[in-house]
mmCIF file of C-alpha atoms in Angstrom:
data_model
loop_
_atom_site.group_PDB
_atom_site.id
_atom_site.type_symbol
_atom_site.label_atom_id
_atom_site.label_comp_id
_atom_site.label_asym_id
_atom_site.label_seq_id
_atom_site.Cartn_x
_atom_site.Cartn_y
_atom_site.Cartn_z
ATOM 1 C CA GLN J 116 35.576 -0.759 68.436
ATOM 2 C CA VAL J 117 37.020 -1.016 64.698
ATOM 3 C CA LYS J 118 35.333 -4.185 64.109
ATOM 4 C CA GLU J 119 31.897 -2.913 65.443
ATOM 5 C CA ASN J 120 32.206 0.170 63.342
ATOM 6 C CA LEU J 121 33.031 -2.116 60.253
ATOM 7 C CA LEU J 122 29.841 -4.083 60.953
ATOM 8 C CA SER J 123 27.802 -1.061 61.256
ATOM 9 C CA CYS J 124 29.252 0.388 57.988
ATOM 10 C CA LYS J 125 28.379 -2.897 56.415
ATOM 11 C CA MET J 126 24.977 -3.160 57.624
ATOM 12 C CA LEU J 127 24.355 0.750 56.475
ATOM 13 C CA LEU J 128 26.053 -0.157 52.994
ATOM 14 C CA HIS J 129 23.446 -3.148 52.726
ATOM 15 C CA CYS J 130 20.698 -0.818 53.616
ATOM 16 C CA LYS J 131 21.803 1.603 50.894
ATOM 17 C CA ARG J 132 22.102 -1.083 48.366
ATOM 18 C CA ASP J 133 18.308 -2.484 48.941
ATOM 19 C CA GLU J 134 17.247 1.511 48.681
ATOM 20 C CA LEU J 135 19.294 1.773 45.524
ATOM 21 C CA ARG J 136 18.024 -1.287 43.908
ATOM 22 C CA LYS J 137 14.139 -0.013 45.037
ATOM 23 C CA LEU J 138 14.956 3.279 43.155
ATOM 24 C CA TRP J 139 16.325 1.557 40.119
ATOM 25 C CA ILE J 140 13.193 -0.654 39.717
ATOM 26 C CA GLU J 141 11.057 2.493 40.361
ATOM 27 C CA GLY J 142 12.978 4.334 37.602
ATOM 28 C CA ILE J 143 12.416 1.395 35.226
ATOM 29 C CA GLU J 144 8.701 1.234 36.178
ATOM 30 C CA HIS J 145 8.470 5.099 35.192
ATOM 31 C CA LYS J 146 10.254 4.631 32.116
ATOM 32 C CA HIS J 147 8.005 1.916 30.880
ATOM 33 C CA VAL J 148 4.839 4.041 31.943
ATOM 34 C CA LEU J 149 6.306 6.934 29.789
ATOM 35 C CA ASN J 150 6.865 4.846 26.855
ATOM 36 C CA LEU J 151 3.252 3.515 27.174
ATOM 37 C CA LEU J 152 1.953 6.934 27.438
ATOM 38 C CA ASP J 153 3.918 8.070 24.318
ATOM 39 C CA GLU J 154 2.495 4.935 22.463
ATOM 40 C CA ILE J 155 -1.213 5.815 23.429
ATOM 41 C CA GLU J 156 -0.467 9.603 22.189
ATOM 42 C CA ASN J 157 0.801 8.143 18.882
ATOM 43 C CA ILE J 158 -2.015 5.757 18.519
ATOM 44 C CA LYS J 159 -4.712 8.548 19.011
ATOM 45 C CA GLN J 160 -3.266 10.245 16.026
ATOM 46 C CA VAL J 161 -3.538 7.263 13.883
ATOM 47 C CA PRO J 162 -6.979 7.766 12.268
ATOM 48 C CA GLN J 163 -6.278 11.216 11.253
ATOM 49 C CA LYS J 164 -2.652 9.945 9.619
ATOM 50 C CA LEU J 165 -4.450 7.033 8.208
ATOM 51 C CA GLU J 166 -7.097 9.219 6.628
ATOM 52 C CA GLN J 167 -4.351 11.447 5.070
ATOM 53 C CA CYS J 168 -2.238 8.330 3.721
ATOM 54 C CA MET J 169 -5.406 6.840 2.122
ATOM 55 C CA ALA J 170 -6.118 10.311 0.568
ATOM 56 C CA SER J 171 -2.702 10.502 -0.891
ATOM 57 C CA LYS J 172 -2.748 6.698 -1.689
ATOM 58 C CA ARG J 173 0.314 6.016 0.414
ATOM 59 C CA TYR J 174 -1.042 2.469 0.961
ATOM 60 C CA LEU J 175 1.884 1.009 2.315
ATOM 61 C CA ASN J 176 2.671 3.511 4.802
ATOM 62 C CA ALA J 177 -1.224 2.906 5.982
ATOM 63 C CA THR J 178 -0.980 -0.594 6.328
ATOM 64 C CA ASP J 179 2.069 -0.505 8.429
ATOM 65 C CA MET J 180 0.563 2.000 10.667
ATOM 66 C CA LEU J 181 -2.573 0.348 10.973
ATOM 67 C CA VAL J 182 -1.173 -3.154 11.435
ATOM 68 C CA SER J 183 1.194 -1.822 14.251
ATOM 69 C CA ALA J 184 -1.440 0.164 16.092
ATOM 70 C CA VAL J 185 -3.952 -2.667 16.270
ATOM 71 C CA ASP J 186 -1.023 -4.941 17.363
ATOM 72 C CA SER J 187 -0.338 -2.521 20.170
ATOM 73 C CA LEU J 188 -3.940 -2.053 21.123
ATOM 74 C CA GLU J 189 -4.561 -5.769 21.503
ATOM 75 C CA GLY J 190 -1.084 -6.526 23.102
ATOM 76 C CA PRO J 191 0.701 -4.167 25.717
ATOM 77 C CA LEU J 192 -2.687 -1.648 25.621
ATOM 78 C CA LEU J 193 -5.094 -4.345 26.049
ATOM 79 C CA GLN J 194 -5.902 -3.337 29.665
ATOM 80 C CA VAL J 195 -6.340 0.374 28.909
ATOM 81 C CA GLU J 196 -10.080 0.708 29.052
ATOM 82 C CA GLY J 197 -10.017 4.231 27.514
ATOM 83 C CA LEU J 198 -8.914 3.019 24.150
ATOM 84 C CA SER J 199 -11.653 0.555 23.750
ATOM 85 C CA ASP J 200 -13.504 2.828 21.257
ATOM 86 C CA LEU J 201 -10.368 3.585 19.186
ATOM 87 C CA ARG J 202 -9.683 -0.342 19.439
ATOM 88 C CA LEU J 203 -12.843 -1.183 17.805
ATOM 89 C CA GLU J 204 -12.477 1.474 15.188
ATOM 90 C CA LEU J 205 -9.231 0.660 14.123
ATOM 91 C CA HIS J 206 -10.065 -3.067 14.071
ATOM 92 C CA SER J 207 -12.746 -2.565 11.819
ATOM 93 C CA LYS J 208 -10.721 -0.316 9.534
ATOM 94 C CA LYS J 209 -8.256 -3.129 9.523
ATOM 95 C CA MET J 210 -10.735 -5.751 8.381
ATOM 96 C CA ASN J 211 -12.071 -3.572 5.567
ATOM 97 C CA MET J 212 -8.771 -2.044 4.379
ATOM 98 C CA HIS J 213 -8.105 -5.182 2.113
ATOM 99 C CA LEU J 214 -11.319 -4.283 0.007
ATOM 100 C CA VAL J 215 -9.824 -0.805 -0.710
ATOM 101 C CA LEU J 216 -6.485 -2.353 -1.760
ATOM 102 C CA ILE J 217 -8.234 -4.954 -4.185
ATOM 103 C CA ASP J 218 -10.078 -2.397 -5.698
ATOM 104 C CA GLU J 219 -7.189 -0.400 -6.507
ATOM 105 C CA LEU J 220 -5.359 -3.561 -7.738
ATOM 106 C CA HIS J 221 -8.160 -4.552 -10.158
ATOM 107 C CA ARG J 222 -8.274 -0.896 -11.311
ATOM 108 C CA HIS J 223 -4.632 -1.001 -12.218
ATOM 109 C CA LEU J 224 -4.715 -4.528 -13.664
ATOM 110 C CA TYR J 225 -7.826 -3.802 -15.872
ATOM 111 C CA ILE J 226 -8.339 -0.064 -16.333
ATOM 112 C CA LYS J 227 -5.352 1.679 -16.208
ATOM 113 C CA SER J 228 -3.336 -0.910 -18.263
ATOM 114 C CA THR J 229 -5.762 -0.633 -21.115
ATOM 115 C CA ASN J 230 -6.121 3.013 -20.773
ATOM 116 C CA ARG J 231 -2.573 3.333 -21.838
ATOM 117 C CA VAL J 232 -3.104 1.291 -24.988
ATOM 118 C CA GLY J 233 -6.434 3.576 -25.893
ATOM 119 C CA GLN J 234 -4.197 6.544 -25.164
ATOM 120 C CA ARG J 235 -1.312 5.574 -27.527
ATOM 121 C CA SER J 236 -3.878 4.721 -30.367
ATOM 122 C CA LYS J 237 -5.512 8.238 -29.992
ATOM 123 C CA GLU J 238 -2.272 9.885 -30.241
ATOM 124 C CA LYS J 239 -1.507 7.898 -33.336
ATOM 125 C CA GLY J 240 -4.896 8.989 -34.632
ATOM 126 C CA ARG J 241 -4.311 12.527 -34.070
ATOM 127 C CA MET J 242 -0.922 12.567 -35.699
ATOM 128 C CA SER J 243 -2.431 10.625 -38.910
ATOM 129 C CA SER J 244 -5.144 13.299 -38.970
ATOM 130 C CA LEU J 245 -2.603 15.902 -38.725
ATOM 131 C CA VAL J 246 -0.977 14.806 -41.686
ATOM 132 C CA LYS J 247 -4.072 14.281 -43.672
ATOM 133 C CA ASP J 248 -3.171 10.677 -44.203
ATOM 134 C CA ALA J 249 -6.267 8.834 -45.751
ATOM 135 C CA SER J 250 -4.507 5.231 -45.225
ATOM 136 C CA PRO J 251 -6.230 2.981 -42.597
ATOM 137 C CA VAL J 252 -5.621 3.585 -38.941
ATOM 138 C CA PRO J 253 -2.290 1.808 -37.676
ATOM 139 C CA LEU J 254 -2.882 -1.279 -35.441
ATOM 140 C CA MET J 255 -2.289 -0.560 -31.767
ATOM 141 C CA ASP J 256 1.281 -1.299 -30.763
ATOM 142 C CA VAL J 257 1.198 -2.862 -27.512
ATOM 143 C CA THR J 258 4.604 -4.826 -27.856
ATOM 144 C CA ASN J 259 6.620 -2.022 -25.512
ATOM 145 C CA LEU J 260 3.925 -1.631 -23.140
ATOM 146 C CA SER J 261 5.175 -2.532 -19.558
ATOM 147 C CA THR J 262 2.214 -4.691 -18.435
ATOM 148 C CA PRO J 263 2.196 -7.018 -15.116
ATOM 149 C CA ARG J 264 2.090 -10.085 -17.412
ATOM 150 C CA LYS J 265 5.646 -9.240 -18.944
ATOM 151 C CA PHE J 266 6.819 -8.231 -15.447
ATOM 152 C CA LEU J 267 6.060 -11.763 -14.446
ATOM 153 C CA GLU J 268 7.347 -13.446 -17.417
ATOM 154 C CA ALA J 269 10.907 -11.657 -17.013
ATOM 155 C CA SER J 270 10.747 -13.017 -13.551
ATOM 156 C CA GLN J 271 9.761 -16.550 -14.233
ATOM 157 C CA PHE J 272 12.918 -17.296 -16.546
ATOM 158 C CA SER J 273 15.673 -16.280 -13.947
ATOM 159 C CA THR J 274 18.109 -18.938 -12.766
ATOM 160 C CA PRO J 275 17.291 -21.148 -9.908
ATOM 161 C CA GLY J 276 20.469 -19.974 -7.984
ATOM 162 C CA SER J 277 19.633 -16.093 -8.064
ATOM 163 C CA SER J 278 16.701 -14.972 -6.291
ATOM 164 C CA SER J 279 13.927 -14.039 -8.946
ATOM 165 C CA MET J 280 13.181 -10.579 -10.121
ATOM 166 C CA ARG J 281 9.587 -10.820 -8.598
ATOM 167 C CA GLU J 282 10.682 -11.762 -5.277
ATOM 168 C CA THR J 283 13.830 -9.121 -4.912
ATOM 169 C CA SER J 284 11.490 -6.466 -6.400
ATOM 170 C CA LEU J 285 8.629 -7.165 -3.960
ATOM 171 C CA LEU J 286 11.002 -6.941 -1.001
ATOM 172 C CA GLU J 287 12.868 -3.890 -2.132
ATOM 173 C CA ILE J 288 9.623 -2.026 -2.965
ATOM 174 C CA LYS J 289 9.124 1.047 -1.045
ATOM 175 C CA GLU J 290 7.106 3.955 -1.080
ATOM 176 C CA ASP J 291 8.553 7.189 -2.500
ATOM 177 C CA THR J 292 6.787 10.102 -0.565
ATOM 178 C CA GLU J 293 7.893 12.932 -3.248
ATOM 179 C CA LEU J 294 6.657 10.917 -6.502
ATOM 180 C CA ASP J 295 2.933 10.304 -7.503
ATOM 181 C CA PRO J 296 2.063 6.737 -6.110
ATOM 182 C CA GLU J 297 0.509 5.771 -9.435
ATOM 183 C CA GLU J 298 3.090 6.787 -12.003
ATOM 184 C CA ASN J 299 4.530 3.454 -12.192
ATOM 185 C CA SER J 300 1.824 0.587 -12.456
ATOM 186 C CA THR J 301 3.893 -2.421 -11.693
ATOM 187 C CA VAL J 302 5.392 -0.659 -8.506
ATOM 188 C CA PHE J 303 2.039 0.624 -7.432
ATOM 189 C CA MET J 304 0.486 -3.119 -7.680
ATOM 190 C CA GLY J 305 3.645 -4.325 -5.881
ATOM 191 C CA ILE J 306 2.979 -1.873 -3.095
ATOM 192 C CA LEU J 307 -0.760 -3.062 -2.976
ATOM 193 C CA ILE J 308 0.353 -6.744 -2.908
ATOM 194 C CA LYS J 309 2.727 -6.069 -0.148
ATOM 195 C CA GLY J 310 -0.005 -4.210 1.796
ATOM 196 C CA LEU J 311 -2.267 -7.035 1.315
ATOM 197 C CA ALA J 312 0.493 -9.654 2.599
ATOM 198 C CA LYS J 313 0.972 -7.560 5.628
ATOM 199 C CA LEU J 314 -2.983 -7.682 6.373
ATOM 200 C CA LYS J 315 -2.449 -11.530 5.908
ATOM 201 C CA LYS J 316 -5.523 -11.115 3.160
ATOM 202 C CA ILE J 317 -3.710 -12.700 0.097
ATOM 203 C CA PRO J 318 -6.024 -15.505 -0.301
ATOM 204 C CA GLU J 319 -8.936 -13.339 -0.132
ATOM 205 C CA THR J 320 -7.123 -11.273 -2.685
ATOM 206 C CA VAL J 321 -6.800 -14.304 -5.084
ATOM 207 C CA LYS J 322 -10.363 -15.447 -4.524
ATOM 208 C CA ALA J 323 -11.530 -11.827 -5.457
ATOM 209 C CA ILE J 324 -9.276 -11.682 -8.760
ATOM 210 C CA GLN J 325 -10.551 -15.058 -9.870
ATOM 211 C CA ASP J 326 -14.381 -13.965 -9.137
ATOM 212 C CA ARG J 327 -14.095 -10.885 -10.831
ATOM 213 C CA LEU J 328 -11.889 -11.922 -13.768
ATOM 214 C CA GLU J 329 -14.709 -12.651 -16.109
ATOM 215 C CA GLN J 330 -16.643 -9.333 -15.398
ATOM 216 C CA GLU J 331 -13.448 -7.230 -15.644
ATOM 217 C CA LEU J 332 -12.548 -8.879 -19.091
ATOM 218 C CA LYS J 333 -15.999 -8.243 -20.336
ATOM 219 C CA GLN J 334 -15.579 -4.415 -19.395
ATOM 220 C CA ILE J 335 -12.275 -4.168 -21.338
ATOM 221 C CA VAL J 336 -13.913 -5.568 -24.404
ATOM 222 C CA LYS J 337 -16.819 -3.137 -23.966
ATOM 223 C CA ARG J 338 -14.696 -0.081 -23.361
ATOM 224 C CA SER J 339 -12.438 -0.922 -26.321
ATOM 225 C CA THR J 340 -15.208 -1.452 -28.769
ATOM 226 C CA THR J 341 -16.662 1.933 -27.623
ATOM 227 C CA GLN J 342 -13.276 3.575 -28.201
ATOM 228 C CA VAL J 343 -12.828 2.007 -31.449
ATOM 229 C CA ALA J 344 -16.414 2.958 -32.521
ATOM 230 C CA ASP J 345 -15.779 6.514 -31.303
ATOM 231 C CA SER J 346 -12.478 6.786 -33.120
ATOM 232 C CA GLY J 347 -13.995 5.298 -36.306
ATOM 233 C CA TYR J 348 -17.026 7.744 -36.246
ATOM 234 C CA GLN J 349 -14.773 10.593 -35.602
ATOM 235 C CA ARG J 350 -12.484 9.563 -38.590
ATOM 236 C CA GLY J 351 -15.649 9.475 -40.866
ATOM 237 C CA GLU J 352 -16.551 12.832 -39.640
ATOM 238 C CA ASN J 353 -13.169 14.269 -40.408
ATOM 239 C CA LEU J 354 -13.088 12.566 -43.968
ATOM 240 C CA SER J 355 -16.733 13.998 -44.723
ATOM 241 C CA GLN J 356 -15.565 17.547 -43.670
ATOM 242 C CA GLU J 357 -12.469 17.501 -46.016
ATOM 243 C CA ASN J 358 -14.605 16.391 -48.875
ATOM 244 C CA GLN J 359 -17.216 18.970 -48.552
ATOM 245 C CA PRO J 360 -15.508 22.308 -47.457
ATOM 246 C CA ARG J 361 -18.811 24.081 -47.176
#
């Protein structure tokens, strides 16, 4: 009788074990479904968040968000029919995102960097007019300006054993949400290049820079000529007013 009781207990334990395994598998399935639902909720908010990031020029955050959302929609959430419109929308945004980043890169490469030189010369011109100095306008001092070219030159002469400044800086570059993203041009351009690398659009970027190089340089010459002509005209006006008080 004891033997029979032991056998029946053994059978019951086997049944319980199968039941527990079934419940455990169900628990895992429910957990996975909940994770997918959370992911869907987060992805539904991506277009709005993306708009905010683009408006505040937080391009690295925007790129990370967009790339991960598209990967999820084309991976684990591919079978979710209700997300087909969102999938198409985000995919088209990802296809066009690099154009915005390239435009920003060009703006900093050619416009922002030359604007700083113009502003310095204007400040010097103002100072010289305040002290009523009739000597010629001093040459623009561009030796201390932090240009992308100098940033690259500094990194080219690093020793082969150590990782170059360019590599470490690009890897370590992160967006500071509190500071103005465009305050430091070199860091901002690093962020743009990092974003383009995440979008796998570096070849297109290089081609765009090569195609627009001549046009952009001509624009720099045109803007600089206008600035110099305007400052020269203003200086002439000031001198004529000083000589004829009436």
